CSV table of C-alpha atoms and ligand atoms in Angstrom, one decimal:
chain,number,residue,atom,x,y,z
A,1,UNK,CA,-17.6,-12.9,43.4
A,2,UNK,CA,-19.7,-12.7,40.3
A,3,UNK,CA,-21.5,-9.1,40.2
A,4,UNK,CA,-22.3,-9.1,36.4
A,5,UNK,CA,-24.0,-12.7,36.1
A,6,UNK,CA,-26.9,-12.2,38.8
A,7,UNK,CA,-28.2,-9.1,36.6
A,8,UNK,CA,-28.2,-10.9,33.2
A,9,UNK,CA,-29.1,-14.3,34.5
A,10,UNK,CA,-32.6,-13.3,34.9
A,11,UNK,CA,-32.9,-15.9,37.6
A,12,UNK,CA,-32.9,-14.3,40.6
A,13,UNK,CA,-33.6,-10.4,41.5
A,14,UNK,CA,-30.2,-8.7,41.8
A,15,UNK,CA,-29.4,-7.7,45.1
A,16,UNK,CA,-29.1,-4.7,47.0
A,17,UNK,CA,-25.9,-3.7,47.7
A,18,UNK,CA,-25.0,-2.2,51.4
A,19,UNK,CA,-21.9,0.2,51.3
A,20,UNK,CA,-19.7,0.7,54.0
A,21,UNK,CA,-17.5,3.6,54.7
A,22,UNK,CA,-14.3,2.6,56.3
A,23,UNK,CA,-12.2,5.3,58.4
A,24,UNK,CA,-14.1,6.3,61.9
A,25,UNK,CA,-17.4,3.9,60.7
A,26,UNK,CA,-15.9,0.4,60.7
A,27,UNK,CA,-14.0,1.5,63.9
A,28,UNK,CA,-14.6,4.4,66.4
A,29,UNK,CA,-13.5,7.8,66.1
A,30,UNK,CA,-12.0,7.3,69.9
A,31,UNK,CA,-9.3,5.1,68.2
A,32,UNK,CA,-8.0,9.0,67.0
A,33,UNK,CA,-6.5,7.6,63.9
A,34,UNK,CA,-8.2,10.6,62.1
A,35,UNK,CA,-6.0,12.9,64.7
A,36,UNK,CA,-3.2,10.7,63.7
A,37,UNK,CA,-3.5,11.5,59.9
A,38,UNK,CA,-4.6,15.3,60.6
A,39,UNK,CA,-0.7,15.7,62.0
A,40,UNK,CA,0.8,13.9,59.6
A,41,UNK,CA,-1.2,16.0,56.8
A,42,UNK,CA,-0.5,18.4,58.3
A,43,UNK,CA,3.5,17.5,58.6
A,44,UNK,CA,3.2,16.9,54.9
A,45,UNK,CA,1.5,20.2,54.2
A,46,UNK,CA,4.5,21.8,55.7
A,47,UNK,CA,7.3,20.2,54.8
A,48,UNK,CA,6.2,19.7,50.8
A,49,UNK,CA,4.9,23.0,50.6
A,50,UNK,CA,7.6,24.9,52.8
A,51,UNK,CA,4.4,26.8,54.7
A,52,UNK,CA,4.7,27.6,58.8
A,53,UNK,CA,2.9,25.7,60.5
A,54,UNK,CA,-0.3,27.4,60.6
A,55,UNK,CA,-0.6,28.3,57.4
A,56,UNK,CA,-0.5,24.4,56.9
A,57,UNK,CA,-2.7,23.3,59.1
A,58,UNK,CA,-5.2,26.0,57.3
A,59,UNK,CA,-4.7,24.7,54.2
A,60,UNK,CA,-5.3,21.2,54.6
A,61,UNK,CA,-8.6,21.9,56.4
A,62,UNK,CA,-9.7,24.4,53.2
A,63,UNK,CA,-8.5,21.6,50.6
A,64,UNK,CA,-10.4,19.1,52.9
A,65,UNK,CA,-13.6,20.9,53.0
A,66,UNK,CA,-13.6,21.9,49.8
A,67,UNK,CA,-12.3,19.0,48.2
A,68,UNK,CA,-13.7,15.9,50.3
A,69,UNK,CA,-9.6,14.8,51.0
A,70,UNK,CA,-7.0,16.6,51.4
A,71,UNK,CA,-4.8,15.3,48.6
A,72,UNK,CA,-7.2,16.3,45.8
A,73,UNK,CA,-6.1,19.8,46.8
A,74,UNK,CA,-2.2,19.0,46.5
A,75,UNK,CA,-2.8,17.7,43.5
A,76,UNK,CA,-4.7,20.1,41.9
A,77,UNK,CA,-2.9,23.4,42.8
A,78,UNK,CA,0.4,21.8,43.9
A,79,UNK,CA,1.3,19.0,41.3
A,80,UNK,CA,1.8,16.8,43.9
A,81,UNK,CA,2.7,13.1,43.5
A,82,UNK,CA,-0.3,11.5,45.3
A,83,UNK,CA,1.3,7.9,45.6
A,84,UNK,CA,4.4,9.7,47.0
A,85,UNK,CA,1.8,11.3,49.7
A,86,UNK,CA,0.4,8.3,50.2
A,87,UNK,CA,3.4,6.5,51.6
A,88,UNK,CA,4.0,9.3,53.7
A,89,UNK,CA,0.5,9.8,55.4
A,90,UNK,CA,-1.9,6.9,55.1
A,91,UNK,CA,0.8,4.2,54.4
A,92,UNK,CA,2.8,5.4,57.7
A,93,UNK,CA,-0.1,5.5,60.1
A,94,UNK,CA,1.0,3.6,63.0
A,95,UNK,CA,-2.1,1.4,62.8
A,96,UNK,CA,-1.1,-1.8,64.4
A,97,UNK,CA,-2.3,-1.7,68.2
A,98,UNK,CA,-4.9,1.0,67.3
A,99,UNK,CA,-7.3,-0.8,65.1
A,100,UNK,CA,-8.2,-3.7,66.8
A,101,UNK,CA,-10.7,-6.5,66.0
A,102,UNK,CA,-14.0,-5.9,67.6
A,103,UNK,CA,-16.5,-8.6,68.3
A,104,UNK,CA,-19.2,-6.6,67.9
A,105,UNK,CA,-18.9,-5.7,64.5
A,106,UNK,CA,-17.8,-9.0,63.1
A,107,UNK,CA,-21.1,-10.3,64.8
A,108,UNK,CA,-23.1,-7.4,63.3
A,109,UNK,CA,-21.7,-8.1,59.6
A,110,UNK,CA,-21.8,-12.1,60.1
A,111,UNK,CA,-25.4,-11.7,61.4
A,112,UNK,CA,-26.2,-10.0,57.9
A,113,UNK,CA,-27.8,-12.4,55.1
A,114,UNK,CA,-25.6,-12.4,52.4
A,115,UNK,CA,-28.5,-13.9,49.8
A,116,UNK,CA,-30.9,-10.6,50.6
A,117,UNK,CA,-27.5,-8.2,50.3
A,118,UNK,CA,-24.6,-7.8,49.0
A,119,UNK,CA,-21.9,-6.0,51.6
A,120,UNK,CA,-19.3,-3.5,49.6
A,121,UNK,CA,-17.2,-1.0,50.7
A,122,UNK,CA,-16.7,2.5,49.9
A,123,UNK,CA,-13.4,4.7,50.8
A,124,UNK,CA,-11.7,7.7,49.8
A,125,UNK,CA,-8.4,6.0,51.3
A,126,UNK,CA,-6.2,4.1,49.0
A,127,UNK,CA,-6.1,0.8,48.3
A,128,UNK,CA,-3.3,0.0,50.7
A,129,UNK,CA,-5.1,1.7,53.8
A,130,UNK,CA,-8.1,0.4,53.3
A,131,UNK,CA,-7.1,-3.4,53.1
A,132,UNK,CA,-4.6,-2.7,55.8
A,133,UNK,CA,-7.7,-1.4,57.9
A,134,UNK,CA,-10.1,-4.3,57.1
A,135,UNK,CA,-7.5,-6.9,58.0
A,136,UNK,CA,-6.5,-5.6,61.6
A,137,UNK,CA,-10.5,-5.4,62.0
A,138,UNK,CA,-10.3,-9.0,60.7
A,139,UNK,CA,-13.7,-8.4,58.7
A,140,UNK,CA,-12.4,-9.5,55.0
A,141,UNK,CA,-14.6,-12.3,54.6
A,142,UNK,CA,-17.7,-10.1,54.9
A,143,UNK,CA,-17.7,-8.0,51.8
A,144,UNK,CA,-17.5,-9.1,48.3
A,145,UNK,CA,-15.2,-5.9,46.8
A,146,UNK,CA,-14.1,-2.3,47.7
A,147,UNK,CA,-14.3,0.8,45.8
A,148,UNK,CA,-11.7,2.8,46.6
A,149,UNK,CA,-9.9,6.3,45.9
A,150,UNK,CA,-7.6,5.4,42.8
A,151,UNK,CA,-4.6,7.8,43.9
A,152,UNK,CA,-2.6,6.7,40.8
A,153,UNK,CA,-5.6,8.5,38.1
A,154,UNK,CA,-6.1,12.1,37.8
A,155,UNK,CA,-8.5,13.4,38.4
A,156,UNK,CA,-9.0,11.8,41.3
A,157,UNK,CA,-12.9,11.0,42.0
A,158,UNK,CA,-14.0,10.8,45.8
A,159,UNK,CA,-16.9,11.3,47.5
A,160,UNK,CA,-19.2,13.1,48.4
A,161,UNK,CA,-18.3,13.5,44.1
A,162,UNK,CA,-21.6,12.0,42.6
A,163,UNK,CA,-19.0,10.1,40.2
A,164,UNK,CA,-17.7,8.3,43.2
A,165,UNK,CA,-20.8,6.8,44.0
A,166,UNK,CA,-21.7,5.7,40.3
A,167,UNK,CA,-18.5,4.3,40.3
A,168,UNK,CA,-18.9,1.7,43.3
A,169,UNK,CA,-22.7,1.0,41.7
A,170,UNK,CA,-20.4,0.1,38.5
A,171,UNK,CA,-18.2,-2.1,40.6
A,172,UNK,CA,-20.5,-3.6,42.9
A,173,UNK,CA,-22.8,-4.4,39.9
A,174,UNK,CA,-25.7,-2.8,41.4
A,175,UNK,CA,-27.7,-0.4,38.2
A,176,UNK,CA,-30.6,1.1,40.5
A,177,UNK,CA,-30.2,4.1,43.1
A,178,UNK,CA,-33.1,2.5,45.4
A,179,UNK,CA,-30.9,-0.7,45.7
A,180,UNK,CA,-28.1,1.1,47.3
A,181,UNK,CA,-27.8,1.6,51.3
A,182,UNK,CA,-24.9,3.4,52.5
A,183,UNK,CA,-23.4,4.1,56.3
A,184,UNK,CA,-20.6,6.6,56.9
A,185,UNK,CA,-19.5,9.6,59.5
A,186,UNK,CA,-19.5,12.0,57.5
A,187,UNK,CA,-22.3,14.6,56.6
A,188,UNK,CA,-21.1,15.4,53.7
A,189,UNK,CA,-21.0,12.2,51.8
A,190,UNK,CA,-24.4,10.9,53.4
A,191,UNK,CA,-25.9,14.2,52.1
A,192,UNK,CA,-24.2,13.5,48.3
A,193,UNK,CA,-25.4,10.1,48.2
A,194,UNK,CA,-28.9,10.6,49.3
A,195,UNK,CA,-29.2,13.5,46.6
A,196,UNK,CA,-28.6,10.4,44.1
A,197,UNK,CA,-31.4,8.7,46.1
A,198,UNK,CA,-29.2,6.1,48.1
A,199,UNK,CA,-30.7,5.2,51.3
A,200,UNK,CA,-28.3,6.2,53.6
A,201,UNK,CA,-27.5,6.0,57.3
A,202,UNK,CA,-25.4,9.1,58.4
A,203,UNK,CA,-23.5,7.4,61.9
A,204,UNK,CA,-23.3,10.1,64.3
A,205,UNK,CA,-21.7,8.4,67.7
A,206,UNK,CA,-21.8,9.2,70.7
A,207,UNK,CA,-20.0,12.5,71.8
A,208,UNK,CA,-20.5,13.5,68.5
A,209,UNK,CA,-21.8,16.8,68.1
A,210,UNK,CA,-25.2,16.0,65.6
A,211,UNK,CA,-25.6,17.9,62.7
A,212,UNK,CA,-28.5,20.8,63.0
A,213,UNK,CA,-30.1,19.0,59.9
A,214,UNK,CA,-30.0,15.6,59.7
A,215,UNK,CA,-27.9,14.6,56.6
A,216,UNK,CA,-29.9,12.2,55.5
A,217,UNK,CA,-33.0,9.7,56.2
A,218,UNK,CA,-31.4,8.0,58.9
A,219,UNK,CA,-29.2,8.9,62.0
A,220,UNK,CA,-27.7,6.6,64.3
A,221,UNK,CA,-25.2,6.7,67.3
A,222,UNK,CA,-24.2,2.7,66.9
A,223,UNK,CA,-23.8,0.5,63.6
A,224,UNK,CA,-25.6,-1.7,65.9
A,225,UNK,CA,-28.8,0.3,64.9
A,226,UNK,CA,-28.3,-1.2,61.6
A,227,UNK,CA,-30.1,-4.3,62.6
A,228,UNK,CA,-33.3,-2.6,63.8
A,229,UNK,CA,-33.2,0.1,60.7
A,230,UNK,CA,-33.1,-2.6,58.2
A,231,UNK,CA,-34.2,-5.9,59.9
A,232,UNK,CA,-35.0,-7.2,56.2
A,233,UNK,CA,-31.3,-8.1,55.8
A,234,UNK,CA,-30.4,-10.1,59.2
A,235,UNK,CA,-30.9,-12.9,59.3
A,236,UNK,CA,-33.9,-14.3,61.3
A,237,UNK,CA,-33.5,-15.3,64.7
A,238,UNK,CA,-33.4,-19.3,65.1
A,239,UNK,CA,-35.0,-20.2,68.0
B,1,MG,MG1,-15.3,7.9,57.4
């Protein structure tokens, strides 16, 4: 992994970089991890805040919307330790049986030319979730770093924060908007990062209820739409 050397080598043209979302893109929303978290949020809204149960379950979808995640609202108003909340929620998801390697997708990512594009991705999960994630998918070897949601710095920057989204260009080494492609479920962040002129693919699945106005450029049901969208980074057939 060498970010820095292909933009001040002069050699050859830097590549694009091609960021992936992790939580209900890499896998489907059926796997109803994000229902998962939700109760234990919600659980941790309750017990850490000493609310009923409804007043709880309305605050965490407030700080969420407002707020992108859910912990940036604990932390701001409530002081919360967001390491602490991290081993309770993401770090105690009962992941393994759920998230389950999927041929599909490690055909679609091996399929992709590394030499036209560079494969990166982009979370608002800790570090610990989102490794844990990538490893039961068994899809490591396809992407070259992660940019993740530091938990342990305040304030913490997620998307759709615009600072979020200059921060995996920092770490993926990538300096111009129009090299950036990005795919992720939710409106919201495609919406952020096309406003910074990302190319981005809002994944809307199936059973999915699609947004009234598209979030941004592109809309698909299936990553495997990925191939046809942007045929210029698969590699060519061989026969
Ligand atoms: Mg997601």
């Amino acid at each position: 992994m060498d970010a820095n050397s292909e933009s001040t080598n002069g050699a050859a043209p830097p590549r694009p970089v091609f960021f992936f979302d992790i939580d209900n893109c890499l896998y489907p929303k059926n796997a109803r991890v994000h229902d998962l978290m939700a109760d234990l949020i919600d659980k941790y809204f309750a017990t850490h805040l000493s609310l009923p149960w409804d007043d709880a379950v309305r605050l965490h979808r407030e700080y969420y919307q407002n707020y992108g995640l859910a912990i940036e609202g604990l932390v701001r108003h409530h002081q919360i330790d967001p390491l602490e909340y991290n081993a309770k929620v993401d770090d105690a998801l009962p992941l393994d049986g759920i998230i389950k390697p999927r041929d599909e997708l490690k055909r679609l990512l091996a399929d992709i030319d590394t030499s036209k594009v560079k494969l990166w991705l982009l979370t608002n999960a800790y570090v610990n979730h989102a490794k844990r994630v990538i490893r039961l998918l068994e899809v490591e070897e396809y992407f070259e770093g992660i940019t993740y949601c530091d938990y342990s710095k305040t304030p913490l920057v997620c998307k759709p924060h615009p600072d979020m989204y200059l921060k995996a260009m920092k770490d993926s080494g990538v300096e111009k908007y129009e090299d950036c492609f990005f795919v992720d479920d939710s409106y919201g962040n495609c919406k952020a990062s096309q406003e910074l002129r990302w190319t981005t693919v809002h994944l809307v699945e199936e059973g999915v209820k699609a947004p009234r106005t598209p979030a941004s450029k592109h809309q698909i049901s299936d990553l495997e739409e990925l191939r046809t969208t942007f045929p210029q980074f698969f590699r060519q057939q061989q026969d």
